Coordinates of C-alpha atoms in Angstrom, one line a residue:
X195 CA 17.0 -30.8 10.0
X196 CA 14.1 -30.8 8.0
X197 CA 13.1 -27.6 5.5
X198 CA 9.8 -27.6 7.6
X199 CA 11.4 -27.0 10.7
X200 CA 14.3 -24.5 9.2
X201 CA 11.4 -22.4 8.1
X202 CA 10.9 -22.0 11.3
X203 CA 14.1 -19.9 11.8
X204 CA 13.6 -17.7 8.9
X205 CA 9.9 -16.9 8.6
X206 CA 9.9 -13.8 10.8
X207 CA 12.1 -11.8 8.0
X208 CA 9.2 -9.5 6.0
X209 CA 10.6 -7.0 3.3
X210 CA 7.8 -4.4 2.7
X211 CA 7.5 -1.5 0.3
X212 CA 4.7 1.4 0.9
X213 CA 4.8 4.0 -2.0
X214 CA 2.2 6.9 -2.2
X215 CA 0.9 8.0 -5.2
X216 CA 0.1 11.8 -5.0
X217 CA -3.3 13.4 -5.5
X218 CA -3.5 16.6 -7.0
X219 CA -4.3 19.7 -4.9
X220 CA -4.4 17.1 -1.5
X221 CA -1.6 16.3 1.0
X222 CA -1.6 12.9 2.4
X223 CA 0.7 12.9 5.7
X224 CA 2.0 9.4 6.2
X225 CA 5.7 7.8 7.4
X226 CA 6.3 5.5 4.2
X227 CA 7.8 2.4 5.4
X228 CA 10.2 0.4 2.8
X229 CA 11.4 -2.8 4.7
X230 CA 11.2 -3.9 8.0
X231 CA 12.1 -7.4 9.5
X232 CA 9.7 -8.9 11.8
X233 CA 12.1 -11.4 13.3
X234 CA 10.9 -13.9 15.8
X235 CA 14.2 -14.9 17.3
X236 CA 15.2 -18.0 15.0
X237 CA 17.6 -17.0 12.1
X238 CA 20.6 -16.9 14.5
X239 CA 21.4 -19.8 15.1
X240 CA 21.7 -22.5 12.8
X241 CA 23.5 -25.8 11.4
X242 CA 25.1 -25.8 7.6
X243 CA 23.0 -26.7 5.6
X244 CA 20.4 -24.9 2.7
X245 CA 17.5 -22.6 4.4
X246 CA 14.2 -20.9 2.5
X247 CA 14.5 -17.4 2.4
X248 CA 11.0 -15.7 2.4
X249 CA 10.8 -12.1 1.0
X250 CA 7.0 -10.4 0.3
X251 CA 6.4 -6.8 -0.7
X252 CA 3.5 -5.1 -0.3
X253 CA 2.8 -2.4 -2.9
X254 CA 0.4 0.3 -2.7
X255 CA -0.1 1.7 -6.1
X256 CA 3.5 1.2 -7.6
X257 CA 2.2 3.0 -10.5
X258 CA 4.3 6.6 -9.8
X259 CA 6.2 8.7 -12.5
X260 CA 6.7 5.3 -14.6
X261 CA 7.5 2.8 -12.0
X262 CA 6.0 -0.2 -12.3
X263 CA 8.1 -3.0 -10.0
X264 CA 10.4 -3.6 -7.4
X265 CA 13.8 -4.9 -6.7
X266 CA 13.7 -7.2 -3.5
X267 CA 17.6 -8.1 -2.9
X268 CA 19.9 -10.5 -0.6
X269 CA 23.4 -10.8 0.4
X270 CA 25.7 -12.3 3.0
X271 CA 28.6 -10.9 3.8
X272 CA 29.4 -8.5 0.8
X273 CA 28.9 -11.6 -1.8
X274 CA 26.8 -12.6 -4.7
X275 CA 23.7 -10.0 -4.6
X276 CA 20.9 -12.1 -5.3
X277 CA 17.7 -10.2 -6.5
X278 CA 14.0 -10.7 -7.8
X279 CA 12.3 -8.1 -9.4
X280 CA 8.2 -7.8 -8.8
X281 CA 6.1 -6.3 -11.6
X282 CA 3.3 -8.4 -11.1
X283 CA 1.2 -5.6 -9.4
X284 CA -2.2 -4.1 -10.0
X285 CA -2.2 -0.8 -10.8
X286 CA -4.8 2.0 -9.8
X287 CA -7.0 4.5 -11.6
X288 CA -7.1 8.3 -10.9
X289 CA -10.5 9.4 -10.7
X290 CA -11.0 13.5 -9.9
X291 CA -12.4 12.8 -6.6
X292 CA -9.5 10.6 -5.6
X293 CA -8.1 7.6 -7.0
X294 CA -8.4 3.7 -6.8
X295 CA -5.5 1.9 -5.5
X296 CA -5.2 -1.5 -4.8
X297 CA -3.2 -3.5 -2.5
X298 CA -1.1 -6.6 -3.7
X299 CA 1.0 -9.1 -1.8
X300 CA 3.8 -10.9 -3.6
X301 CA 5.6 -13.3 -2.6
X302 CA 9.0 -14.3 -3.1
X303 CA 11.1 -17.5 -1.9
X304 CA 14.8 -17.5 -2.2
X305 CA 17.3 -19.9 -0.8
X306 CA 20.2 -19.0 1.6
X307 CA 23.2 -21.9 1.8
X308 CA 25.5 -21.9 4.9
X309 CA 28.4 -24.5 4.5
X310 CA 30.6 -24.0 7.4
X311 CA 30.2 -22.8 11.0
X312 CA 30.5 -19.3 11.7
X313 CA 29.2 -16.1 11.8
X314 CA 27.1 -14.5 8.8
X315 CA 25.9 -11.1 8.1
X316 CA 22.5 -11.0 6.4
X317 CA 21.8 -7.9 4.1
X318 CA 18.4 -7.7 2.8
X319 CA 17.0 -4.8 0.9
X320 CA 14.4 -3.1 -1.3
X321 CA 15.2 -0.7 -4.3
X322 CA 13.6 1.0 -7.2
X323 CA 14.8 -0.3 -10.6
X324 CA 17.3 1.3 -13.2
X325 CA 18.2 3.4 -10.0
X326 CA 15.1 5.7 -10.1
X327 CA 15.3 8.0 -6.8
X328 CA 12.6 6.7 -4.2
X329 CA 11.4 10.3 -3.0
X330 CA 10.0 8.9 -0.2
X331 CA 12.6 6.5 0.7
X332 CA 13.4 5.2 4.4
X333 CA 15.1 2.6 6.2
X334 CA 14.8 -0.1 3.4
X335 CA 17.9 -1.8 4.3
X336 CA 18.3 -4.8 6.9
X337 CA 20.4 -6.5 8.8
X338 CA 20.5 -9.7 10.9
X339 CA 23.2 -12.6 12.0
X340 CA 23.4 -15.6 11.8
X341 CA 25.6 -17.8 13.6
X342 CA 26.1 -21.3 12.1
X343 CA 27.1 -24.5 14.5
X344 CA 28.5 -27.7 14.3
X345 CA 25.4 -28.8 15.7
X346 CA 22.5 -27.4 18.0
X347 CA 21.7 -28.5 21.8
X348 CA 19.6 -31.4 22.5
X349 CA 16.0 -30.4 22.1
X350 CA 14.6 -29.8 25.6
X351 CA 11.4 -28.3 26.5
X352 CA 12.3 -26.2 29.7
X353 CA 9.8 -26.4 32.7
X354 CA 10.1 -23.3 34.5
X355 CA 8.5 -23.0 38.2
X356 CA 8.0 -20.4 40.3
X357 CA 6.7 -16.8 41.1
X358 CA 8.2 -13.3 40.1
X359 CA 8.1 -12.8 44.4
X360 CA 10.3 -15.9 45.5
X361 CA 11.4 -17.7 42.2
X362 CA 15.3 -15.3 41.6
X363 CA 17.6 -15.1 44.5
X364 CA 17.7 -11.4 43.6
X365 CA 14.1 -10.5 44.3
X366 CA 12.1 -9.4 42.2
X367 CA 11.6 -9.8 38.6
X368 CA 15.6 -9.7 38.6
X369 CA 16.3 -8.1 34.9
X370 CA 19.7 -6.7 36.1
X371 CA 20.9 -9.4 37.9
X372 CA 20.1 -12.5 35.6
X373 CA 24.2 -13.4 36.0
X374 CA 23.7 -14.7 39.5
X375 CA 21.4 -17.0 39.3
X376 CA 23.8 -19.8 38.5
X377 CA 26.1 -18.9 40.7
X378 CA 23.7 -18.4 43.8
X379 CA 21.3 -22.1 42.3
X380 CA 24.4 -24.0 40.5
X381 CA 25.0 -26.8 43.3
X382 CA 21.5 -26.8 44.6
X383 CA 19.4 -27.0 40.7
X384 CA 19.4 -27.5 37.3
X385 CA 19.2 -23.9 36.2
X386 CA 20.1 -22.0 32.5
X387 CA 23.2 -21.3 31.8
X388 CA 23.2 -17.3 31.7
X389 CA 26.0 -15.6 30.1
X390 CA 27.7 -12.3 29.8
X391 CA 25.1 -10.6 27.9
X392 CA 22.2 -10.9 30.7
X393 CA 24.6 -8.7 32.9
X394 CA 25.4 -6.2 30.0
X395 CA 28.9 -6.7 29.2
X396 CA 27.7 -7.5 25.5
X397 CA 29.1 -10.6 24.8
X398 CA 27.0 -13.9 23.4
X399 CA 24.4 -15.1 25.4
X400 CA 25.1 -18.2 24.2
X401 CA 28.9 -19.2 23.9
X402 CA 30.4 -21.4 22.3
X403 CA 33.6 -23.5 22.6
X404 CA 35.8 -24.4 19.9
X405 CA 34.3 -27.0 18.5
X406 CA 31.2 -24.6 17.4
X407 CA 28.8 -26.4 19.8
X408 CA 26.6 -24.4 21.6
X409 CA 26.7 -24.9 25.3
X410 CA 23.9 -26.8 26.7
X411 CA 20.7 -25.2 28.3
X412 CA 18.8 -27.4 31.3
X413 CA 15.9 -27.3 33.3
X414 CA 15.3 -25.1 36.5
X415 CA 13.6 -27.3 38.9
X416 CA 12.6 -24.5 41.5
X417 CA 9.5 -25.7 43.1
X418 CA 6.6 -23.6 43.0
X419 CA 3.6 -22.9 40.2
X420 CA 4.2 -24.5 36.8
X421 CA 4.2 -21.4 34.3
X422 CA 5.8 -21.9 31.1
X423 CA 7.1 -24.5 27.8
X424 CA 9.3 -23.5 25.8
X425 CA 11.1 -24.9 22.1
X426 CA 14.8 -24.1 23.0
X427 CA 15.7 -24.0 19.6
X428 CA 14.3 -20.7 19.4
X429 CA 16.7 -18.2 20.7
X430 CA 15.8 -14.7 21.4
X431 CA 18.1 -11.9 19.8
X432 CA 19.1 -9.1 21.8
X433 CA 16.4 -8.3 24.4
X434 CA 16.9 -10.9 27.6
X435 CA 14.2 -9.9 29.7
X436 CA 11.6 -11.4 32.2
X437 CA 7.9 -10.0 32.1
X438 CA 5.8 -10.4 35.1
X439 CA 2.2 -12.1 34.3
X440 CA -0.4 -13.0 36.5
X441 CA -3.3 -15.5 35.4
X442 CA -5.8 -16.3 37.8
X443 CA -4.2 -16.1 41.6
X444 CA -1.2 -17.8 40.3
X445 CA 1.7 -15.0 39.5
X446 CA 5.0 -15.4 38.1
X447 CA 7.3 -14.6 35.1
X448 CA 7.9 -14.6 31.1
X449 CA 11.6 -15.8 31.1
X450 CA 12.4 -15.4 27.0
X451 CA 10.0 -13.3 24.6
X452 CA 8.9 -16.5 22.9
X453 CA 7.7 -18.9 25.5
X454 CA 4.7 -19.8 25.1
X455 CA 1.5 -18.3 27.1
X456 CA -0.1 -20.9 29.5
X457 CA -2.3 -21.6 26.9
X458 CA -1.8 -22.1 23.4
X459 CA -4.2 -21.1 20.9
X460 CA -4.9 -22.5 17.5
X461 CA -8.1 -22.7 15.0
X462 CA -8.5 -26.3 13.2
X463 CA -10.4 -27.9 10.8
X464 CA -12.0 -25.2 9.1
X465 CA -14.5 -25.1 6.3
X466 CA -15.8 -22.6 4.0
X467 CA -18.6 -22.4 1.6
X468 CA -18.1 -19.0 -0.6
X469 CA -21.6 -19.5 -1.8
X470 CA -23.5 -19.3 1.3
X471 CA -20.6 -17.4 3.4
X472 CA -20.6 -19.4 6.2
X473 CA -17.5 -20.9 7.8
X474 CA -17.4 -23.6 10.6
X475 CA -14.2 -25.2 12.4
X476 CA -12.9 -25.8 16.1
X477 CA -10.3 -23.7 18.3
X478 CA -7.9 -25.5 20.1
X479 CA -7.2 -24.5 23.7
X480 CA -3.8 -26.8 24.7
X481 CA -3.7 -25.6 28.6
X482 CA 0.6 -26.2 29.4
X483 CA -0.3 -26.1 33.2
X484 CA -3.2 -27.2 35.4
X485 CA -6.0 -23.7 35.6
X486 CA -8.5 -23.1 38.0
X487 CA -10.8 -19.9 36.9
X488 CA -13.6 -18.3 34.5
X489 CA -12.4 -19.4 30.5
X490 CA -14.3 -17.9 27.5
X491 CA -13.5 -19.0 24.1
X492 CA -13.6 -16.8 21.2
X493 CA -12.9 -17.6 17.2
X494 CA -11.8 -14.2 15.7
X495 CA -11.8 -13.2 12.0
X496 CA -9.5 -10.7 10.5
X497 CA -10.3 -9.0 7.6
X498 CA -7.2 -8.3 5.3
X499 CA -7.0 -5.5 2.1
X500 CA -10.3 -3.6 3.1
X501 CA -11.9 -1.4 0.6
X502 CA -11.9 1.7 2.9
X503 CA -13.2 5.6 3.1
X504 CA -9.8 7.9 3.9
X505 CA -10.3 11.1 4.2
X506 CA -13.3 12.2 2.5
X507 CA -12.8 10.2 -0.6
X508 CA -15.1 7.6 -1.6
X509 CA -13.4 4.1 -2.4
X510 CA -10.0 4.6 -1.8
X511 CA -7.5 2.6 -0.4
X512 CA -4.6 3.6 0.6
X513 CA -2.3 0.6 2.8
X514 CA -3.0 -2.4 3.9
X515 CA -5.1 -2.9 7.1
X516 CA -6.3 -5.5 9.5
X517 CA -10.0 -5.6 11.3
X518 CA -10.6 -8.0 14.1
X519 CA -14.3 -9.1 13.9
X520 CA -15.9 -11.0 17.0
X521 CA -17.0 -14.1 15.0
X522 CA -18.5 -15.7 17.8
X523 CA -19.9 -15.6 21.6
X524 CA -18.3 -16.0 24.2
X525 CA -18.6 -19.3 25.8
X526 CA -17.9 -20.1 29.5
X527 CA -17.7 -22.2 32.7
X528 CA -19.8 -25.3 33.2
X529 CA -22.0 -25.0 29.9
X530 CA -19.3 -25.6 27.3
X531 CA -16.5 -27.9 27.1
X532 CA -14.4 -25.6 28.3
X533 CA -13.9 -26.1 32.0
X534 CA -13.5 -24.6 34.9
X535 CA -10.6 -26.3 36.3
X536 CA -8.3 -27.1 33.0
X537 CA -6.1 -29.9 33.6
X538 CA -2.0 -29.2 32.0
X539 CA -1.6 -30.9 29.0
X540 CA -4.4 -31.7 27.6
X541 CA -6.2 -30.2 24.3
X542 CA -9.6 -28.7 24.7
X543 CA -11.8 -28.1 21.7
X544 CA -14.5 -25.3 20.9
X545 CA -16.4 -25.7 17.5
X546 CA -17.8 -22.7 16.2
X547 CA -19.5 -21.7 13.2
X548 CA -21.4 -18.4 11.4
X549 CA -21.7 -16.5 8.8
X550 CA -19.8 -13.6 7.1
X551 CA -22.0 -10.3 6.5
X552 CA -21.3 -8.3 3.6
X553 CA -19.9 -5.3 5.4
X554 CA -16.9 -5.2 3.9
X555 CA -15.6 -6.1 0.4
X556 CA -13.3 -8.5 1.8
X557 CA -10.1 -9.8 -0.5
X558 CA -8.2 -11.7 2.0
X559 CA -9.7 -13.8 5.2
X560 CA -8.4 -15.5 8.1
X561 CA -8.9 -17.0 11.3
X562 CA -7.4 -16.7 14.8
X563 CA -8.6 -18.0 18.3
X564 CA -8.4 -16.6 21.6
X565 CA -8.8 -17.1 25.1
X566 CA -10.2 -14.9 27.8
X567 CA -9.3 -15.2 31.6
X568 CA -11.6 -13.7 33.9
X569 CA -11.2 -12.8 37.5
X570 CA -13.7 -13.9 40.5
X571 CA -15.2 -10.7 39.9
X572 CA -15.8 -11.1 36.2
X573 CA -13.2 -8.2 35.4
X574 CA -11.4 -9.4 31.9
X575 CA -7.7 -10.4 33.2
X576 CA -5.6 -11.4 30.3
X577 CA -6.3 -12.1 26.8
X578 CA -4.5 -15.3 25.0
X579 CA -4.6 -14.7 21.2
X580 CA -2.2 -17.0 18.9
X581 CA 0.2 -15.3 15.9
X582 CA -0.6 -17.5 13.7
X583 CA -3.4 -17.0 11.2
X584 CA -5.5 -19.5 9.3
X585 CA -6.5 -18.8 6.1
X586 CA -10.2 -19.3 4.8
X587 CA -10.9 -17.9 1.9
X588 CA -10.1 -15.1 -1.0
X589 CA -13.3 -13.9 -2.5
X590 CA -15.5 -10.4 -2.7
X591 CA -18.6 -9.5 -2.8
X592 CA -18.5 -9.0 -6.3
X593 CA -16.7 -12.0 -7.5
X594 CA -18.3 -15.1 -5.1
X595 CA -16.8 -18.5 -5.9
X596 CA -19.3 -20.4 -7.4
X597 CA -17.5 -23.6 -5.4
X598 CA -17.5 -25.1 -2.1
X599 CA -13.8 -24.4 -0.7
X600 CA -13.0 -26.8 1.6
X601 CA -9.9 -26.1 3.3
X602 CA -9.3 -29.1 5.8
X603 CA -11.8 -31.7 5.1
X604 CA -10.7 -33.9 8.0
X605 CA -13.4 -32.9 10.6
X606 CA -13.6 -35.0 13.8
X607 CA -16.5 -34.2 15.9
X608 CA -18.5 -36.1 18.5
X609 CA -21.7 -35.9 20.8
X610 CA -22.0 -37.8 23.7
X611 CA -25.7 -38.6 25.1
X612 CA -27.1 -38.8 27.4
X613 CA -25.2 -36.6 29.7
X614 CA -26.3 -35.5 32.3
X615 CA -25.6 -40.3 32.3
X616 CA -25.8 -43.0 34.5
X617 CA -24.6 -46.3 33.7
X618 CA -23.8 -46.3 29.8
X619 CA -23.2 -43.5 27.5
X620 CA -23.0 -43.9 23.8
X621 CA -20.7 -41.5 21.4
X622 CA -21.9 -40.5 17.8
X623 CA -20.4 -38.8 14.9
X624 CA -17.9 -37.8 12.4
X625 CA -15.1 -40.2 14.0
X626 CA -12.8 -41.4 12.3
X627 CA -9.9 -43.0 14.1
X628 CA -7.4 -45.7 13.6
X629 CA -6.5 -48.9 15.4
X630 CA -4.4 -47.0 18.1
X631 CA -6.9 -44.5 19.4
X632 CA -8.2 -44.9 22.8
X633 CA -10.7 -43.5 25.3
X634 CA -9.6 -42.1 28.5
X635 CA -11.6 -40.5 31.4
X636 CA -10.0 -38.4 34.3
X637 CA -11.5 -36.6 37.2
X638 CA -10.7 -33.1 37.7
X639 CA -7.4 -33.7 39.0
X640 CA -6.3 -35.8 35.8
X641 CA -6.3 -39.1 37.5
X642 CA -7.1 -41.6 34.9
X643 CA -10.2 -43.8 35.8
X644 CA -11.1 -45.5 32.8
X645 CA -8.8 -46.1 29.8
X646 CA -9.6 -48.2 26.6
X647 CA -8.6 -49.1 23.5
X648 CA -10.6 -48.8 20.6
X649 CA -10.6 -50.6 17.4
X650 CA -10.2 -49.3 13.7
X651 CA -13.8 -46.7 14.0
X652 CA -16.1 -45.2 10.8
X653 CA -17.9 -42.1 11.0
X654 CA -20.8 -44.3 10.6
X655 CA -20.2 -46.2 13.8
X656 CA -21.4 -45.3 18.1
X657 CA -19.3 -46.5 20.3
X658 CA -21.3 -47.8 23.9
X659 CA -19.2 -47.2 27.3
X660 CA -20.3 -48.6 30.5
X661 CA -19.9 -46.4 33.2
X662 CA -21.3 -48.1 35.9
X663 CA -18.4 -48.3 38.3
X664 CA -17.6 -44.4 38.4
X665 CA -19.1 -42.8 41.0
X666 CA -21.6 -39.7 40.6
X667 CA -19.7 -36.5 39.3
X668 CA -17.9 -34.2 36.6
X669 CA -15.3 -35.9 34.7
X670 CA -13.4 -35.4 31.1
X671 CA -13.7 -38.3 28.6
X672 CA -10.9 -37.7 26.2
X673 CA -10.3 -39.3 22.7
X674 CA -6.7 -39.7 21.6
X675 CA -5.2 -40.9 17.9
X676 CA -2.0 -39.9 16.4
X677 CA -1.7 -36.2 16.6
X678 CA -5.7 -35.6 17.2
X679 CA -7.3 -35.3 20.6
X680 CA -10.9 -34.2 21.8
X681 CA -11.9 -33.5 25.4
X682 CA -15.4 -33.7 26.3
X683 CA -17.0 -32.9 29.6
X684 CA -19.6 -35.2 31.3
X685 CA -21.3 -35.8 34.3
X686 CA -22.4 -39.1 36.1
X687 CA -25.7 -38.7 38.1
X688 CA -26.6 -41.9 40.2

C-alpha cells in the first residue's frame, strides 16, 4: 500500500495546544484544550509496513512565564518515546489595553513502523519542556489502537439499497438489533457480516481468524432506492450506528459514519491572483445515485486566523477561528448545468469566480463546495458540504503578494453554442484532452445516444458535432479523459 493511501488512515490524529496568556486586572473564561484526536475511523486497521504520523500544534501566545515551545510526543506500547520540540512560534506584545497575540500552526510529520500483526496501543501527547507545570493543563494525552493484519479485505465499494421503513427485518432504523440481520438475510442475500459488537457484547466488529485476515465484508443486494458508496477500507471505531436521512422523496439510512453523502462535494482547479484578489475555479458535484429535485450550488470560503475584537479590546486575538463566507449565488434548476434530474455516477461541474473584500485581515484561505437540496416547496432540506478544504492563498491586507499564485494551472472549461441547437453544435475552449477522450450524450435517464472518440485536442481547437439524428429535447453531453470529466446540459429544438 502506497504512503498516499496510508495517509489516509492516519490523517484524522490532530495534537493541539491552547495556552492563555493573562491580562492584568481582566479574567478571560475559557476551557483550554491541550490535544485532541480528530480521528476519522482509519488508524485501526492496518498492514506492516511504515505509516506518516502527522502531529500540528496550534499555539496561542506560547510566550507565558518564560515558555517559549512545546514538546509534541509518540509512543506505542510503552517503547521508545519519540518527541519534537516546536519553538518556531510568534510571540505577542502586551499593550495596556490588551495585548497582540498571534496564532501559528506547526506542523510536524513523524513516522510510525508496524512489523508484525497485532494489536498496538498508540500514546500521543503534549507537554511543557524541562517539566514546567501547565497551569491550565487538560486532557493532553491520547490514545488510539491499532490493529495490524496479514492483509486487508478485497477492496469493495458496498452498494446499499433500501429505506429505514422496510430495508432491516427488525423495523425501523434497527440500532439494537444490527446482529440479526445475517441471520434473518444470510441464505436469501449478500449482506455484511455483523459481529458481536453491533449487539453490545463488546467484542471486535471485525474478527479475525488465525491467520490475522480480516473476515470479508459483501454487498447487500436488498432491492429498493440506491443510497450510499462506501471505501471499506475505512472502518469506523466504536460507534456502529445507522442515521436515518431523507433527500428529496427518497428516505433511507447512513449505515457507517463515513459513507459518503449521495453527493460528493469537491472544489477543483482553482486560481488566485493576490494582486487583484480575485479567485476563480469549478465545484464538482459527483451524484452516487440517480436525483430528481431543486439543486443549488454554492462555492464557500473559510476564513482561517482572523484578526478579531474579544471583549472590548481592540486587535486582539485570542484562538483560532473559522468564518464561512457565501462566495457565490446560488445557482439552480434548468438555468445552470446543474440539473434537475441528476443521473448516478456522473460528475457535474459549476465554475465560479469573485473577489475577496478586505473585511477581514485574512492569514489563511480556503475553499469548500456545497450542495443544497430543496423541497417542492422551496424549504432548504439538507445541506451537502465536503471536509475537505482547498487551499488558495496565504496573504493580508498588509502584506499582498506582488505575484500571480496559481494553484492548479490545469483548467478545462468549455462552451457549447448554439444551444438552445438544431443540427450541429460546435464546442470552444480551454480543452485540452488526450488521444482517449471521448464525447458522450445521454438522455435524462442515462441512456447513451451518441458516443465518440476524439482525437489528441488543443485548447486552440472547436470540435463540430452533428446532431441531426437526435430528436428535439434536453440531453447531457459529457466529455471524458483520464480522471477529468465535464457534464454540460443542452437542448435540441427542431
Amino acid at each position: 500500500m502506497s504512503a498516499p493511501q496510508l495517509n489516509l488512515f492516519l490523517q484524522g490524529i490532530r495534537i493541539t495546544r491552547l495556552l492563555l496568556l493573562l491580562i492584568p486586572l481582566k479574567t478571560f473564561s475559557q476551557t483550554p484544550v491541550d490535544a485532541k484526536i480528530m480521528d476519522n475511523g482509519p488508524v485501526h486497521w492496518l498492514v506492516p509496513g511504515n505509516y506518516p504520523l502527522e502531529i500540528t500544534l496550534t499555539n496561542n501566545d506560547v510566550d507565558f512565564e518564560g515558555i517559549y515551545s512545546i514538546d509534541a510526543s509518540w509512543q506505542i506500547d510503552g517503547g521508545t518515546i519519540h518527541a519534537c520540540t516546536v519553538d518556531e512560534f510568534m510571540f505577542g506584545t502586551y499593550i495596556p489595553s490588551g495585548f497582540i497575540a498571534y496564532c501559528d500552526i506547526i506542523t510536524h510529520t513523524d513516522e510510525l513502523e508496524f512489523t508484525e500483526p497485532g494489536i498496538y496501543n498508540l500514546k500521543v501527547w503534549t507537554s511543557l519542556p524541562n517539566g514546567y507545570a501547565d497551569e491550565y493543563a487538560s486532557d493532553d494525552t491520547l490514545y488510539t489502537t491499532v490493529r495490524v493484519v496479514d492483509s486487508l479485505p478485497e477492496k469493495y465499494e458496498l452498494l446499499y439499497f433500501g429505506t429505514h421503513q422496510n430495508c432491516f427485518p427488525c423495523g425501523g432504523i434497527g440500532e439494537e438489533n444490527l446482529g440479526t440481520i445475517h441471520d434473518t438475510y444470510g441464505d436469501a442475500v449478500n449482506v455484511v457480516r455483523i459481529h458481536a459488537e453491533a449487539s453490545g457484547t463488546g467484542e471486535d466488529i471485525f474478527a479475525t481468524d488465525e491467520s490475522n485476515t480480516l473476515n470479508d465484508l459483501y454487498v447487500w443486494n436488498y432491492t429498493g432506492h440506491p443510497a450510499f458508496l462506501h471505501d471499506l477500507y475505512r472502518f469506523p471505531v466504536v460507534d456502529y450506528s445507522f442515521i436515518a436521512y431523507t433527500i428529496g422523496n427518497v428516505e433511507g439510512v447512513e449505515f457507517r459514519k463515513d459513507f459518503k453523502y449521495p453527493i460528493e462535494v469537491s472544489v477543483k482547479k482553482l486560481e488566485m491572483d493576490t494582486i487583484t484578489r480575485t479567485y476563480s475555479g469549478e465545484v464538482h458535484a459527483k451524484f452516487y445515485a440517480d436525483y430528481d429535485g431543486a439543486l443549488s450550488m454554492n462555492a464557500i470560503i473559510t476564513e482561517d486566523s482572523l484578526y478579531a475584537y474579544q471583549m472590548g479590546y481592540p486587535d486582539i486575538y485570542l484562538w483560532h477561528m473559522n468564518i464561512m463566507r457565501d462566495m457565490t449565488a446560488g445557482v439552480m434548476g434548468d438555468n445552470t448545468i446543474i440539473p434537475l434530474h441528476a443521473i448516478g455516477g456522473l460528475t457535474y461541474v459549476y465554475p465560479f469566480s469573485g473577489i475577496l473584500d478586505e473585511e477581514f485581515n485574512y492569514k489563511l484561505i480556503y475553499v469548500t463546495g456545497i450542495v443544497q437540496i430543496y423541497d417542492a416547496d422551496d424549504s432548504l432540506h439538507a445541506e451537502i458540504l465536503n471536509s475537505g478544504r482547498t487551499k488558495l492563498t496565504d496573504f493580508n491586507t498588509e502584506d499582498i503578494d506582488t505575484s500571480v499564485q496559481v494553484i492548479n494551472n490545469s483548467l478545462n472549461t468549455i462552451n457549447i453554442f448554439p444551444n438552445p441547437a438544431n443540427d450541429v453544435i460546435t464546442i470552444s475552449g480551454n480543452i485540452i484532452y488526450d488521444a482517449a477522450a471521448e464525447i458522450i450524450i445521454t438522455d435524462l435517464s442515462g441512456k447513451i445516444l451518441m458516443q465518440q472518440q476524439l482525437n489528441a485536442l488543443s485548447k486552440d481547437e472547436n470540435i463540430r458535432l452533428n446532431i441531426q439524428d437526435i430528436a428535439s429535447g434536453i440531453y447531457f453531453l459529457q466529455i471524458q479523459s483520464g480522471e477529468y470529466q465535464t457534464v454540460s446540459k443542452i437542448e435540441i429544438v427542431r
